[in-house]
Coordinates of C-alpha atoms in Angstrom, one line a residue:
M1167 CA 16.6 3.1 9.3
D1168 CA 19.4 3.9 7.0
A1169 CA 19.1 5.5 3.5
A1170 CA 19.4 1.8 1.9
S1171 CA 16.0 1.1 4.2
F1172 CA 14.3 3.7 3.1
E1173 CA 15.0 3.6 -0.9
D1174 CA 13.9 -0.4 -0.3
L1175 CA 10.6 0.8 1.1
A1176 CA 10.1 3.5 -1.5
G1177 CA 10.6 0.8 -4.1
R1178 CA 8.4 -1.6 -2.5
L1179 CA 5.6 0.7 -2.4
Y1180 CA 6.1 2.1 -5.9
G1181 CA 5.9 -1.7 -7.1
L1182 CA 2.8 -2.2 -5.2
L1183 CA 1.1 0.9 -6.9
I1184 CA 2.4 -0.4 -10.3
V1185 CA 0.2 -3.7 -9.5
L1186 CA -2.5 -1.8 -8.2
E1187 CA -2.6 1.5 -10.4
D1188 CA -5.7 0.5 -12.2
R1189 CA -7.9 -0.6 -9.2
P1190 CA -8.3 2.4 -6.9
G1191 CA -8.5 5.0 -9.6
A1192 CA -5.8 7.2 -11.8
G1193 CA -6.6 10.4 -8.8
Q1194 CA -6.3 8.2 -6.8
A1195 CA -3.1 6.8 -7.6
Q1196 CA -1.2 10.3 -8.1
L1197 CA -1.9 11.5 -4.4
L1198 CA -0.3 7.7 -3.6
H1199 CA 2.8 8.8 -5.8
H1200 CA 3.0 12.3 -4.0
F1201 CA 2.9 10.4 -0.8
I1202 CA 6.1 8.2 -1.6
E1203 CA 7.9 10.8 -3.4
V1204 CA 8.0 12.9 0.0
G1205 CA 8.8 10.0 2.1
E1206 CA 5.4 9.7 3.7
Y1207 CA 5.8 5.7 3.3
G1208 CA 3.5 4.8 6.3
L1209 CA 0.9 7.4 5.3
A1210 CA 1.3 6.1 1.6
L1211 CA 0.7 2.3 2.9
E1212 CA -2.3 2.9 5.0
E1213 CA -4.1 5.6 1.9
I1214 CA -3.3 2.5 -0.3
A1215 CA -5.2 0.2 2.1
G1216 CA -7.7 1.7 2.6
A1217 CA -8.6 3.3 -1.0
L1218 CA -8.9 -0.8 -1.8
A1219 CA -11.1 -1.2 1.2
Q1220 CA -13.5 1.8 0.8
D1221 CA -14.7 0.0 -2.9
K1222 CA -14.0 -3.1 -1.5
I1223 CA -11.7 -4.4 -4.5
A1224 CA -10.2 -7.3 -5.2
I1225 CA -6.2 -8.4 -4.2
T1226 CA -4.4 -11.5 -4.2
D1227 CA -2.7 -13.5 -1.6
Q1228 CA 0.4 -12.0 -2.7
E1229 CA -0.7 -8.4 -2.8
R1230 CA -2.5 -8.8 0.8
G1231 CA 0.8 -10.3 2.1
D1232 CA 3.5 -8.0 0.5
M1233 CA 1.1 -4.8 2.3
L1234 CA 1.1 -6.9 5.6
A1235 CA 4.6 -7.6 5.5
L1236 CA 5.3 -3.7 4.5
A1237 CA 3.2 -2.5 7.6
A1238 CA 4.9 -5.1 9.8
R1239 CA 8.2 -3.8 8.8
M1240 CA 7.2 0.1 9.0
K1241 CA 5.4 -0.9 13.3
I1242 CA 2.8 1.3 11.8
G1243 CA -0.3 -0.1 13.7
D1244 CA -3.2 -2.5 12.8
L1245 CA -4.9 -0.1 10.4
V1246 CA -3.5 -1.7 7.3
P1247 CA -5.0 -5.6 8.4
Y1248 CA -8.0 -4.1 9.3
A1249 CA -8.7 -2.3 6.3
L1250 CA -7.2 -5.6 4.0
G1251 CA -9.8 -7.3 6.2
F1252 CA -12.6 -5.5 3.3
C1253 CA -11.0 -6.7 0.3
P1254 CA -12.1 -10.2 -0.9
Q1255 CA -9.8 -12.7 -2.5
A1256 CA -8.8 -12.3 -6.0
R1257 CA -9.0 -15.2 -8.3

């Protein structure tokens, strides 16, 4: 991947965190920001999904779709889809 692709991934992850930031908690959000800052994009996405799943936090179809698309793009395996399976549909 080139630098522009990494910047795009970081931007998408930051955007996702902005939308979800109040749901996993402030301390968790800071850690997730750190993972993105240091370029651990796959870990950041897995941790976002895990934090949401742990507390069974509701997410929208758009949020779910965005996270699944990022996971597929990064080719990080089945952890994100599995974790999101514990998140109910937001209304």
